[in-house]
Amino acid sequence: RFPRRRSGRLFRRAHPHRSAQPAPAHGRLAGMSGLRFEVLIPHGQIQQRVAELGRQINADYAGRSLVMVGVLKGSFMFLADLIRHIDVPLRIEFIGTRSYEGTTTSGQVQLTKDLDRPIVDEDVLLVEDIIDTGLTLNYLSHLLEQRQPRSLKTVAFLDKPSRRRIDVHGDYVGFTIEDRFVIGYGLDFEQRYRNLRDLCVLVP
């Protein structure tokens, strides 16, 4: 079963605001999926926030260069949009992990793909789709710290603090959301729905 929907607020870090009620999803995928989902954060609002994050990162890393490490597979769409707003020199690396099967976390993080090049003495920005239990971020942070970067920070599209099992946080966060199972904008359910433009909630 999917987690029960809850009403309430959606907060963006440092700028709390009341969210609109989830709107029904329309279009080809909604009709073909066999599941119902509702829009939680529309595409336009996502793009506005991603641009804000890009400007903040530009200011913080002015005069430096970056290695941006995308966590596969969920972060690929967020990473692709984010780098369009970053002006400092950068290169892209990918790292892969697995901890979920369907809607359930195993509690154990497995490395499925490692970096292609060293990050010694580099400024590294880890790009996550979502921070929930904190297990993946904790695992990757320790792993990358062992590679001796000059600095290591994290930017996450989403944060679910109510799910936290380890005390970790993102240095840059797009949106803070309630404990709801979300899909779209790179996030999946059983490897489907990553191509939804909006961030959506699965409806039981």
mmCIF file with all atom_site columns, C-alpha atoms in Angstrom:
data_model
loop_
_atom_site.group_PDB
_atom_site.id
_atom_site.type_symbol
_atom_site.label_atom_id
_atom_site.label_alt_id
_atom_site.label_comp_id
_atom_site.label_asym_id
_atom_site.label_entity_id
_atom_site.label_seq_id
_atom_site.pdbx_PDB_ins_code
_atom_site.Cartn_x
_atom_site.Cartn_y
_atom_site.Cartn_z
_atom_site.occupancy
_atom_site.B_iso_or_equiv
_atom_site.pdbx_formal_charge
_atom_site.auth_seq_id
_atom_site.auth_comp_id
_atom_site.auth_asym_id
_atom_site.auth_atom_id
_atom_site.pdbx_PDB_model_num
ATOM 1   C CA . ARG A 1 1   ? 0.000  0.000  0.000   1.00 0.00 ? 1   ARG A CA 1
ATOM 2   C CA . PHE A 1 2   ? 1.088  3.541  -0.599  1.00 0.00 ? 2   PHE A CA 1
ATOM 3   C CA . PRO A 1 3   ? 1.428  5.855  2.393   1.00 0.00 ? 3   PRO A CA 1
ATOM 4   C CA . ARG A 1 4   ? -1.860 7.543  3.254   1.00 0.00 ? 4   ARG A CA 1
ATOM 5   C CA . ARG A 1 5   ? -2.240 11.075 1.921   1.00 0.00 ? 5   ARG A CA 1
ATOM 6   C CA . ARG A 1 6   ? -2.048 13.816 4.473   1.00 0.00 ? 6   ARG A CA 1
ATOM 7   C CA . SER A 1 7   ? -3.263 17.361 4.208   1.00 0.00 ? 7   SER A CA 1
ATOM 8   C CA . GLY A 1 8   ? -1.044 20.169 5.412   1.00 0.00 ? 8   GLY A CA 1
ATOM 9   C CA . ARG A 1 9   ? 1.664  22.541 4.350   1.00 0.00 ? 9   ARG A CA 1
ATOM 10  C CA . LEU A 1 10  ? 4.507  22.412 1.948   1.00 0.00 ? 10  LEU A CA 1
ATOM 11  C CA . PHE A 1 11  ? 7.519  24.473 3.006   1.00 0.00 ? 11  PHE A CA 1
ATOM 12  C CA . ARG A 1 12  ? 10.447 25.795 1.034   1.00 0.00 ? 12  ARG A CA 1
ATOM 13  C CA . ARG A 1 13  ? 13.556 26.217 3.166   1.00 0.00 ? 13  ARG A CA 1
ATOM 14  C CA . ALA A 1 14  ? 13.807 29.707 4.698   1.00 0.00 ? 14  ALA A CA 1
ATOM 15  C CA . HIS A 1 15  ? 10.562 30.809 2.967   1.00 0.00 ? 15  HIS A CA 1
ATOM 16  C CA . PRO A 1 16  ? 7.615  28.914 4.489   1.00 0.00 ? 16  PRO A CA 1
ATOM 17  C CA . HIS A 1 17  ? 4.395  29.174 2.534   1.00 0.00 ? 17  HIS A CA 1
ATOM 18  C CA . ARG A 1 18  ? 1.107  27.365 2.306   1.00 0.00 ? 18  ARG A CA 1
ATOM 19  C CA . SER A 1 19  ? 0.934  25.041 -0.678  1.00 0.00 ? 19  SER A CA 1
ATOM 20  C CA . ALA A 1 20  ? -1.978 24.805 -3.058  1.00 0.00 ? 20  ALA A CA 1
ATOM 21  C CA . GLN A 1 21  ? -4.129 21.703 -2.803  1.00 0.00 ? 21  GLN A CA 1
ATOM 22  C CA . PRO A 1 22  ? -2.701 18.887 -4.943  1.00 0.00 ? 22  PRO A CA 1
ATOM 23  C CA . ALA A 1 23  ? -4.190 19.110 -8.416  1.00 0.00 ? 23  ALA A CA 1
ATOM 24  C CA . PRO A 1 24  ? -5.212 16.126 -10.563 1.00 0.00 ? 24  PRO A CA 1
ATOM 25  C CA . ALA A 1 25  ? -2.524 15.111 -13.056 1.00 0.00 ? 25  ALA A CA 1
ATOM 26  C CA . HIS A 1 26  ? -3.539 15.285 -16.685 1.00 0.00 ? 26  HIS A CA 1
ATOM 27  C CA . GLY A 1 27  ? -2.132 14.015 -19.956 1.00 0.00 ? 27  GLY A CA 1
ATOM 28  C CA . ARG A 1 28  ? -1.054 10.803 -21.619 1.00 0.00 ? 28  ARG A CA 1
ATOM 29  C CA . LEU A 1 29  ? 0.754  9.265  -18.639 1.00 0.00 ? 29  LEU A CA 1
ATOM 30  C CA . ALA A 1 30  ? -2.150 9.754  -16.270 1.00 0.00 ? 30  ALA A CA 1
ATOM 31  C CA . GLY A 1 31  ? -4.400 7.793  -18.584 1.00 0.00 ? 31  GLY A CA 1
ATOM 32  C CA . MET A 1 32  ? -1.941 4.963  -19.259 1.00 0.00 ? 32  MET A CA 1
ATOM 33  C CA . SER A 1 33  ? -0.431 4.405  -15.841 1.00 0.00 ? 33  SER A CA 1
ATOM 34  C CA . GLY A 1 34  ? -3.162 2.399  -14.125 1.00 0.00 ? 34  GLY A CA 1
ATOM 35  C CA . LEU A 1 35  ? -2.430 4.495  -11.018 1.00 0.00 ? 35  LEU A CA 1
ATOM 36  C CA . ARG A 1 36  ? -3.703 7.905  -9.989  1.00 0.00 ? 36  ARG A CA 1
ATOM 37  C CA . PHE A 1 37  ? -1.429 10.753 -9.026  1.00 0.00 ? 37  PHE A CA 1
ATOM 38  C CA . GLU A 1 38  ? -1.840 14.414 -8.183  1.00 0.00 ? 38  GLU A CA 1
ATOM 39  C CA . VAL A 1 39  ? 0.484  17.354 -8.778  1.00 0.00 ? 39  VAL A CA 1
ATOM 40  C CA . LEU A 1 40  ? 2.241  18.468 -5.608  1.00 0.00 ? 40  LEU A CA 1
ATOM 41  C CA . ILE A 1 41  ? 4.729  20.981 -7.061  1.00 0.00 ? 41  ILE A CA 1
ATOM 42  C CA . PRO A 1 42  ? 4.121  22.177 -10.634 1.00 0.00 ? 42  PRO A CA 1
ATOM 43  C CA . HIS A 1 43  ? 6.897  22.422 -13.188 1.00 0.00 ? 43  HIS A CA 1
ATOM 44  C CA . GLY A 1 44  ? 6.971  26.224 -13.207 1.00 0.00 ? 44  GLY A CA 1
ATOM 45  C CA . GLN A 1 45  ? 7.476  26.435 -9.447  1.00 0.00 ? 45  GLN A CA 1
ATOM 46  C CA . ILE A 1 46  ? 10.243 23.836 -9.660  1.00 0.00 ? 46  ILE A CA 1
ATOM 47  C CA . GLN A 1 47  ? 12.065 25.820 -12.342 1.00 0.00 ? 47  GLN A CA 1
ATOM 48  C CA . GLN A 1 48  ? 11.839 29.032 -10.342 1.00 0.00 ? 48  GLN A CA 1
ATOM 49  C CA . ARG A 1 49  ? 13.337 27.377 -7.264  1.00 0.00 ? 49  ARG A CA 1
ATOM 50  C CA . VAL A 1 50  ? 16.095 25.650 -9.277  1.00 0.00 ? 50  VAL A CA 1
ATOM 51  C CA . ALA A 1 51  ? 17.112 29.040 -10.688 1.00 0.00 ? 51  ALA A CA 1
ATOM 52  C CA . GLU A 1 52  ? 17.293 30.437 -7.147  1.00 0.00 ? 52  GLU A CA 1
ATOM 53  C CA . LEU A 1 53  ? 19.540 27.565 -6.077  1.00 0.00 ? 53  LEU A CA 1
ATOM 54  C CA . GLY A 1 54  ? 21.785 28.184 -9.084  1.00 0.00 ? 54  GLY A CA 1
ATOM 55  C CA . ARG A 1 55  ? 22.223 31.835 -8.160  1.00 0.00 ? 55  ARG A CA 1
ATOM 56  C CA . GLN A 1 56  ? 23.093 30.905 -4.574  1.00 0.00 ? 56  GLN A CA 1
ATOM 57  C CA . ILE A 1 57  ? 25.665 28.341 -5.713  1.00 0.00 ? 57  ILE A CA 1
ATOM 58  C CA . ASN A 1 58  ? 27.194 30.871 -8.144  1.00 0.00 ? 58  ASN A CA 1
ATOM 59  C CA . ALA A 1 59  ? 27.652 33.331 -5.296  1.00 0.00 ? 59  ALA A CA 1
ATOM 60  C CA . ASP A 1 60  ? 29.125 30.758 -2.915  1.00 0.00 ? 60  ASP A CA 1
ATOM 61  C CA . TYR A 1 61  ? 31.579 29.307 -5.456  1.00 0.00 ? 61  TYR A CA 1
ATOM 62  C CA . ALA A 1 62  ? 32.555 32.494 -7.290  1.00 0.00 ? 62  ALA A CA 1
ATOM 63  C CA . GLY A 1 63  ? 36.161 32.277 -8.533  1.00 0.00 ? 63  GLY A CA 1
ATOM 64  C CA . ARG A 1 64  ? 36.293 28.515 -7.970  1.00 0.00 ? 64  ARG A CA 1
ATOM 65  C CA . SER A 1 65  ? 35.444 25.411 -9.979  1.00 0.00 ? 65  SER A CA 1
ATOM 66  C CA . LEU A 1 66  ? 33.115 22.563 -9.091  1.00 0.00 ? 66  LEU A CA 1
ATOM 67  C CA . VAL A 1 67  ? 32.772 18.838 -9.450  1.00 0.00 ? 67  VAL A CA 1
ATOM 68  C CA . MET A 1 68  ? 29.041 18.094 -9.362  1.00 0.00 ? 68  MET A CA 1
ATOM 69  C CA . VAL A 1 69  ? 28.292 14.481 -8.447  1.00 0.00 ? 69  VAL A CA 1
ATOM 70  C CA . GLY A 1 70  ? 24.795 13.378 -9.418  1.00 0.00 ? 70  GLY A CA 1
ATOM 71  C CA . VAL A 1 71  ? 23.291 10.482 -7.477  1.00 0.00 ? 71  VAL A CA 1
ATOM 72  C CA . LEU A 1 72  ? 21.693 8.066  -9.960  1.00 0.00 ? 72  LEU A CA 1
ATOM 73  C CA . LYS A 1 73  ? 19.074 7.776  -11.042 1.00 0.00 ? 73  LYS A CA 1
ATOM 74  C CA . GLY A 1 74  ? 16.718 10.185 -9.358  1.00 0.00 ? 74  GLY A CA 1
ATOM 75  C CA . SER A 1 75  ? 18.807 13.358 -9.526  1.00 0.00 ? 75  SER A CA 1
ATOM 76  C CA . PHE A 1 76  ? 19.437 13.417 -13.282 1.00 0.00 ? 76  PHE A CA 1
ATOM 77  C CA . MET A 1 77  ? 16.619 15.833 -14.193 1.00 0.00 ? 77  MET A CA 1
ATOM 78  C CA . PHE A 1 78  ? 17.324 18.163 -11.276 1.00 0.00 ? 78  PHE A CA 1
ATOM 79  C CA . LEU A 1 79  ? 21.047 18.124 -12.071 1.00 0.00 ? 79  LEU A CA 1
ATOM 80  C CA . ALA A 1 80  ? 20.455 18.869 -15.765 1.00 0.00 ? 80  ALA A CA 1
ATOM 81  C CA . ASP A 1 81  ? 18.270 21.886 -14.956 1.00 0.00 ? 81  ASP A CA 1
ATOM 82  C CA . LEU A 1 82  ? 20.509 23.118 -12.148 1.00 0.00 ? 82  LEU A CA 1
ATOM 83  C CA . ILE A 1 83  ? 23.733 23.260 -14.167 1.00 0.00 ? 83  ILE A CA 1
ATOM 84  C CA . ARG A 1 84  ? 22.020 25.533 -16.712 1.00 0.00 ? 84  ARG A CA 1
ATOM 85  C CA . HIS A 1 85  ? 21.953 28.175 -13.971 1.00 0.00 ? 85  HIS A CA 1
ATOM 86  C CA . ILE A 1 86  ? 25.542 27.708 -12.778 1.00 0.00 ? 86  ILE A CA 1
ATOM 87  C CA . ASP A 1 87  ? 28.222 29.911 -14.334 1.00 0.00 ? 87  ASP A CA 1
ATOM 88  C CA . VAL A 1 88  ? 31.356 28.693 -12.556 1.00 0.00 ? 88  VAL A CA 1
ATOM 89  C CA . PRO A 1 89  ? 33.548 26.093 -14.326 1.00 0.00 ? 89  PRO A CA 1
ATOM 90  C CA . LEU A 1 90  ? 32.377 22.585 -13.548 1.00 0.00 ? 90  LEU A CA 1
ATOM 91  C CA . ARG A 1 91  ? 32.573 18.945 -14.518 1.00 0.00 ? 91  ARG A CA 1
ATOM 92  C CA . ILE A 1 92  ? 29.994 16.244 -13.964 1.00 0.00 ? 92  ILE A CA 1
ATOM 93  C CA . GLU A 1 93  ? 30.410 12.884 -12.262 1.00 0.00 ? 93  GLU A CA 1
ATOM 94  C CA . PHE A 1 94  ? 27.789 10.272 -11.413 1.00 0.00 ? 94  PHE A CA 1
ATOM 95  C CA . ILE A 1 95  ? 27.558 7.838  -8.548  1.00 0.00 ? 95  ILE A CA 1
ATOM 96  C CA . GLY A 1 96  ? 24.906 5.153  -8.126  1.00 0.00 ? 96  GLY A CA 1
ATOM 97  C CA . THR A 1 97  ? 23.234 3.707  -5.048  1.00 0.00 ? 97  THR A CA 1
ATOM 98  C CA . ARG A 1 98  ? 20.278 1.474  -4.279  1.00 0.00 ? 98  ARG A CA 1
ATOM 99  C CA . SER A 1 99  ? 18.230 1.287  -1.101  1.00 0.00 ? 99  SER A CA 1
ATOM 100 C CA . TYR A 1 100 ? 14.575 1.145  -2.258  1.00 0.00 ? 100 TYR A CA 1
ATOM 101 C CA . GLU A 1 101 ? 12.427 -1.591 -3.751  1.00 0.00 ? 101 GLU A CA 1
ATOM 102 C CA . GLY A 1 102 ? 9.087  -0.109 -4.815  1.00 0.00 ? 102 GLY A CA 1
ATOM 103 C CA . THR A 1 103 ? 7.998  2.141  -1.947  1.00 0.00 ? 103 THR A CA 1
ATOM 104 C CA . THR A 1 104 ? 10.008 0.369  0.765   1.00 0.00 ? 104 THR A CA 1
ATOM 105 C CA . THR A 1 105 ? 13.538 1.120  1.906   1.00 0.00 ? 105 THR A CA 1
ATOM 106 C CA . SER A 1 106 ? 15.746 -1.826 2.792   1.00 0.00 ? 106 SER A CA 1
ATOM 107 C CA . GLY A 1 107 ? 17.679 0.221  5.334   1.00 0.00 ? 107 GLY A CA 1
ATOM 108 C CA . GLN A 1 108 ? 20.928 -0.734 3.601   1.00 0.00 ? 108 GLN A CA 1
ATOM 109 C CA . VAL A 1 109 ? 22.704 1.304  0.939   1.00 0.00 ? 109 VAL A CA 1
ATOM 110 C CA . GLN A 1 110 ? 24.489 -0.440 -1.914  1.00 0.00 ? 110 GLN A CA 1
ATOM 111 C CA . LEU A 1 111 ? 26.927 1.232  -4.292  1.00 0.00 ? 111 LEU A CA 1
ATOM 112 C CA . THR A 1 112 ? 25.965 0.441  -7.895  1.00 0.00 ? 112 THR A CA 1
ATOM 113 C CA . LYS A 1 113 ? 28.279 2.877  -9.719  1.00 0.00 ? 113 LYS A CA 1
ATOM 114 C CA . ASP A 1 114 ? 31.439 4.639  -8.559  1.00 0.00 ? 114 ASP A CA 1
ATOM 115 C CA . LEU A 1 115 ? 33.034 7.867  -9.776  1.00 0.00 ? 115 LEU A CA 1
ATOM 116 C CA . ASP A 1 116 ? 34.996 7.759  -13.040 1.00 0.00 ? 116 ASP A CA 1
ATOM 117 C CA . ARG A 1 117 ? 37.694 10.248 -11.965 1.00 0.00 ? 117 ARG A CA 1
ATOM 118 C CA . PRO A 1 118 ? 39.362 11.252 -8.667  1.00 0.00 ? 118 PRO A CA 1
ATOM 119 C CA . ILE A 1 119 ? 38.096 14.233 -6.677  1.00 0.00 ? 119 ILE A CA 1
ATOM 120 C CA . VAL A 1 120 ? 41.248 14.870 -4.625  1.00 0.00 ? 120 VAL A CA 1
ATOM 121 C CA . ASP A 1 121 ? 41.579 18.575 -3.741  1.00 0.00 ? 121 ASP A CA 1
ATOM 122 C CA . GLU A 1 122 ? 38.370 19.452 -5.631  1.00 0.00 ? 122 GLU A CA 1
ATOM 123 C CA . ASP A 1 123 ? 35.317 21.400 -4.484  1.00 0.00 ? 123 ASP A CA 1
ATOM 124 C CA . VAL A 1 124 ? 32.564 18.785 -4.698  1.00 0.00 ? 124 VAL A CA 1
ATOM 125 C CA . LEU A 1 125 ? 28.821 19.338 -4.721  1.00 0.00 ? 125 LEU A CA 1
ATOM 126 C CA . LEU A 1 126 ? 26.786 16.154 -4.233  1.00 0.00 ? 126 LEU A CA 1
ATOM 127 C CA . VAL A 1 127 ? 23.442 16.394 -6.060  1.00 0.00 ? 127 VAL A CA 1
ATOM 128 C CA . GLU A 1 128 ? 20.610 14.374 -4.470  1.00 0.00 ? 128 GLU A CA 1
ATOM 129 C CA . ASP A 1 129 ? 17.007 13.996 -5.546  1.00 0.00 ? 129 ASP A CA 1
ATOM 130 C CA . ILE A 1 130 ? 15.677 13.597 -1.997  1.00 0.00 ? 130 ILE A CA 1
ATOM 131 C CA . ILE A 1 131 ? 16.921 13.344 1.574   1.00 0.00 ? 131 ILE A CA 1
ATOM 132 C CA . ASP A 1 132 ? 14.578 11.214 3.652   1.00 0.00 ? 132 ASP A CA 1
ATOM 133 C CA . THR A 1 133 ? 16.012 8.672  6.113   1.00 0.00 ? 133 THR A CA 1
ATOM 134 C CA . GLY A 1 134 ? 19.465 10.183 5.666   1.00 0.00 ? 134 GLY A CA 1
ATOM 135 C CA . LEU A 1 135 ? 21.047 6.753  5.156   1.00 0.00 ? 135 LEU A CA 1
ATOM 136 C CA . THR A 1 136 ? 22.102 7.346  1.550   1.00 0.00 ? 136 THR A CA 1
ATOM 137 C CA . LEU A 1 137 ? 23.460 10.827 2.184   1.00 0.00 ? 137 LEU A CA 1
ATOM 138 C CA . ASN A 1 138 ? 25.367 9.641  5.259   1.00 0.00 ? 138 ASN A CA 1
ATOM 139 C CA . TYR A 1 139 ? 26.854 6.730  3.306   1.00 0.00 ? 139 TYR A CA 1
ATOM 140 C CA . LEU A 1 140 ? 27.884 8.869  0.325   1.00 0.00 ? 140 LEU A CA 1
ATOM 141 C CA . SER A 1 141 ? 29.268 11.681 2.462   1.00 0.00 ? 141 SER A CA 1
ATOM 142 C CA . HIS A 1 142 ? 31.602 9.300  4.266   1.00 0.00 ? 142 HIS A CA 1
ATOM 143 C CA . LEU A 1 143 ? 32.554 7.606  1.004   1.00 0.00 ? 143 LEU A CA 1
ATOM 144 C CA . LEU A 1 144 ? 33.410 10.867 -0.755  1.00 0.00 ? 144 LEU A CA 1
ATOM 145 C CA . GLU A 1 145 ? 35.225 12.336 2.248   1.00 0.00 ? 145 GLU A CA 1
ATOM 146 C CA . GLN A 1 146 ? 37.637 9.403  2.002   1.00 0.00 ? 146 GLN A CA 1
ATOM 147 C CA . ARG A 1 147 ? 38.522 10.621 -1.512  1.00 0.00 ? 147 ARG A CA 1
ATOM 148 C CA . GLN A 1 148 ? 40.006 13.803 0.064   1.00 0.00 ? 148 GLN A CA 1
ATOM 149 C CA . PRO A 1 149 ? 38.079 16.592 -1.677  1.00 0.00 ? 149 PRO A CA 1
ATOM 150 C CA . ARG A 1 150 ? 38.906 20.201 -0.807  1.00 0.00 ? 150 ARG A CA 1
ATOM 151 C CA . SER A 1 151 ? 35.282 20.691 0.226   1.00 0.00 ? 151 SER A CA 1
ATOM 152 C CA . LEU A 1 152 ? 32.081 18.668 0.105   1.00 0.00 ? 152 LEU A CA 1
ATOM 153 C CA . LYS A 1 153 ? 28.534 20.034 0.201   1.00 0.00 ? 153 LYS A CA 1
ATOM 154 C CA . THR A 1 154 ? 25.125 18.693 -0.779  1.00 0.00 ? 154 THR A CA 1
ATOM 155 C CA . VAL A 1 155 ? 22.301 20.144 -2.839  1.00 0.00 ? 155 VAL A CA 1
ATOM 156 C CA . ALA A 1 156 ? 18.997 18.267 -2.706  1.00 0.00 ? 156 ALA A CA 1
ATOM 157 C CA . PHE A 1 157 ? 15.838 18.813 -4.695  1.00 0.00 ? 157 PHE A CA 1
ATOM 158 C CA . LEU A 1 158 ? 13.649 17.590 -1.814  1.00 0.00 ? 158 LEU A CA 1
ATOM 159 C CA . ASP A 1 159 ? 13.929 17.061 1.934   1.00 0.00 ? 159 ASP A CA 1
ATOM 160 C CA . LYS A 1 160 ? 11.646 14.902 4.122   1.00 0.00 ? 160 LYS A CA 1
ATOM 161 C CA . PRO A 1 161 ? 12.844 15.654 7.670   1.00 0.00 ? 161 PRO A CA 1
ATOM 162 C CA . SER A 1 162 ? 10.053 13.610 9.281   1.00 0.00 ? 162 SER A CA 1
ATOM 163 C CA . ARG A 1 163 ? 11.637 10.449 7.821   1.00 0.00 ? 163 ARG A CA 1
ATOM 164 C CA . ARG A 1 164 ? 15.100 11.091 9.225   1.00 0.00 ? 164 ARG A CA 1
ATOM 165 C CA . ARG A 1 165 ? 16.913 8.183  10.882  1.00 0.00 ? 165 ARG A CA 1
ATOM 166 C CA . ILE A 1 166 ? 20.364 9.794  10.818  1.00 0.00 ? 166 ILE A CA 1
ATOM 167 C CA . ASP A 1 167 ? 21.048 13.448 11.619  1.00 0.00 ? 167 ASP A CA 1
ATOM 168 C CA . VAL A 1 168 ? 22.156 14.771 8.232   1.00 0.00 ? 168 VAL A CA 1
ATOM 169 C CA . HIS A 1 169 ? 21.122 17.823 6.240   1.00 0.00 ? 169 HIS A CA 1
ATOM 170 C CA . GLY A 1 170 ? 21.503 19.389 2.808   1.00 0.00 ? 170 GLY A CA 1
ATOM 171 C CA . ASP A 1 171 ? 23.510 22.583 2.406   1.00 0.00 ? 171 ASP A CA 1
ATOM 172 C CA . TYR A 1 172 ? 21.116 23.675 -0.347  1.00 0.00 ? 172 TYR A CA 1
ATOM 173 C CA . VAL A 1 173 ? 17.528 22.391 -0.429  1.00 0.00 ? 173 VAL A CA 1
ATOM 174 C CA . GLY A 1 174 ? 14.861 23.018 -3.031  1.00 0.00 ? 174 GLY A CA 1
ATOM 175 C CA . PHE A 1 175 ? 11.688 22.071 -1.176  1.00 0.00 ? 175 PHE A CA 1
ATOM 176 C CA . THR A 1 176 ? 10.852 20.531 2.193   1.00 0.00 ? 176 THR A CA 1
ATOM 177 C CA . ILE A 1 177 ? 7.845  18.223 1.990   1.00 0.00 ? 177 ILE A CA 1
ATOM 178 C CA . GLU A 1 178 ? 5.721  16.001 4.192   1.00 0.00 ? 178 GLU A CA 1
ATOM 179 C CA . ASP A 1 179 ? 6.114  12.227 4.327   1.00 0.00 ? 179 ASP A CA 1
ATOM 180 C CA . ARG A 1 180 ? 4.379  11.438 1.044   1.00 0.00 ? 180 ARG A CA 1
ATOM 181 C CA . PHE A 1 181 ? 5.555  9.108  -1.722  1.00 0.00 ? 181 PHE A CA 1
ATOM 182 C CA . VAL A 1 182 ? 6.416  11.359 -4.648  1.00 0.00 ? 182 VAL A CA 1
ATOM 183 C CA . ILE A 1 183 ? 7.142  10.673 -8.300  1.00 0.00 ? 183 ILE A CA 1
ATOM 184 C CA . GLY A 1 184 ? 8.096  12.711 -11.341 1.00 0.00 ? 184 GLY A CA 1
ATOM 185 C CA . TYR A 1 185 ? 10.889 15.144 -12.140 1.00 0.00 ? 185 TYR A CA 1
ATOM 186 C CA . GLY A 1 186 ? 13.342 12.234 -12.039 1.00 0.00 ? 186 GLY A CA 1
ATOM 187 C CA . LEU A 1 187 ? 11.814 10.330 -9.112  1.00 0.00 ? 187 LEU A CA 1
ATOM 188 C CA . ASP A 1 188 ? 10.272 6.937  -9.798  1.00 0.00 ? 188 ASP A CA 1
ATOM 189 C CA . PHE A 1 189 ? 7.938  4.222  -8.642  1.00 0.00 ? 189 PHE A CA 1
ATOM 190 C CA . GLU A 1 190 ? 9.383  0.881  -9.767  1.00 0.00 ? 190 GLU A CA 1
ATOM 191 C CA . GLN A 1 191 ? 11.451 2.722  -12.413 1.00 0.00 ? 191 GLN A CA 1
ATOM 192 C CA . ARG A 1 192 ? 8.418  4.465  -13.929 1.00 0.00 ? 192 ARG A CA 1
ATOM 193 C CA . TYR A 1 193 ? 7.127  8.069  -13.977 1.00 0.00 ? 193 TYR A CA 1
ATOM 194 C CA . ARG A 1 194 ? 10.542 9.749  -13.935 1.00 0.00 ? 194 ARG A CA 1
ATOM 195 C CA . ASN A 1 195 ? 9.518  11.690 -17.070 1.00 0.00 ? 195 ASN A CA 1
ATOM 196 C CA . LEU A 1 196 ? 6.627  13.572 -15.425 1.00 0.00 ? 196 LEU A CA 1
ATOM 197 C CA . ARG A 1 197 ? 7.373  17.319 -15.605 1.00 0.00 ? 197 ARG A CA 1
ATOM 198 C CA . ASP A 1 198 ? 5.725  18.027 -12.246 1.00 0.00 ? 198 ASP A CA 1
ATOM 199 C CA . LEU A 1 199 ? 6.409  16.526 -8.848  1.00 0.00 ? 199 LEU A CA 1
ATOM 200 C CA . CYS A 1 200 ? 3.407  14.322 -8.109  1.00 0.00 ? 200 CYS A CA 1
ATOM 201 C CA . VAL A 1 201 ? 1.956  12.256 -5.274  1.00 0.00 ? 201 VAL A CA 1
ATOM 202 C CA . LEU A 1 202 ? 0.748  8.696  -5.803  1.00 0.00 ? 202 LEU A CA 1
ATOM 203 C CA . VAL A 1 203 ? -2.844 8.277  -4.696  1.00 0.00 ? 203 VAL A CA 1
ATOM 204 C CA . PRO A 1 204 ? -3.797 4.903  -3.130  1.00 0.00 ? 204 PRO A CA 1
#
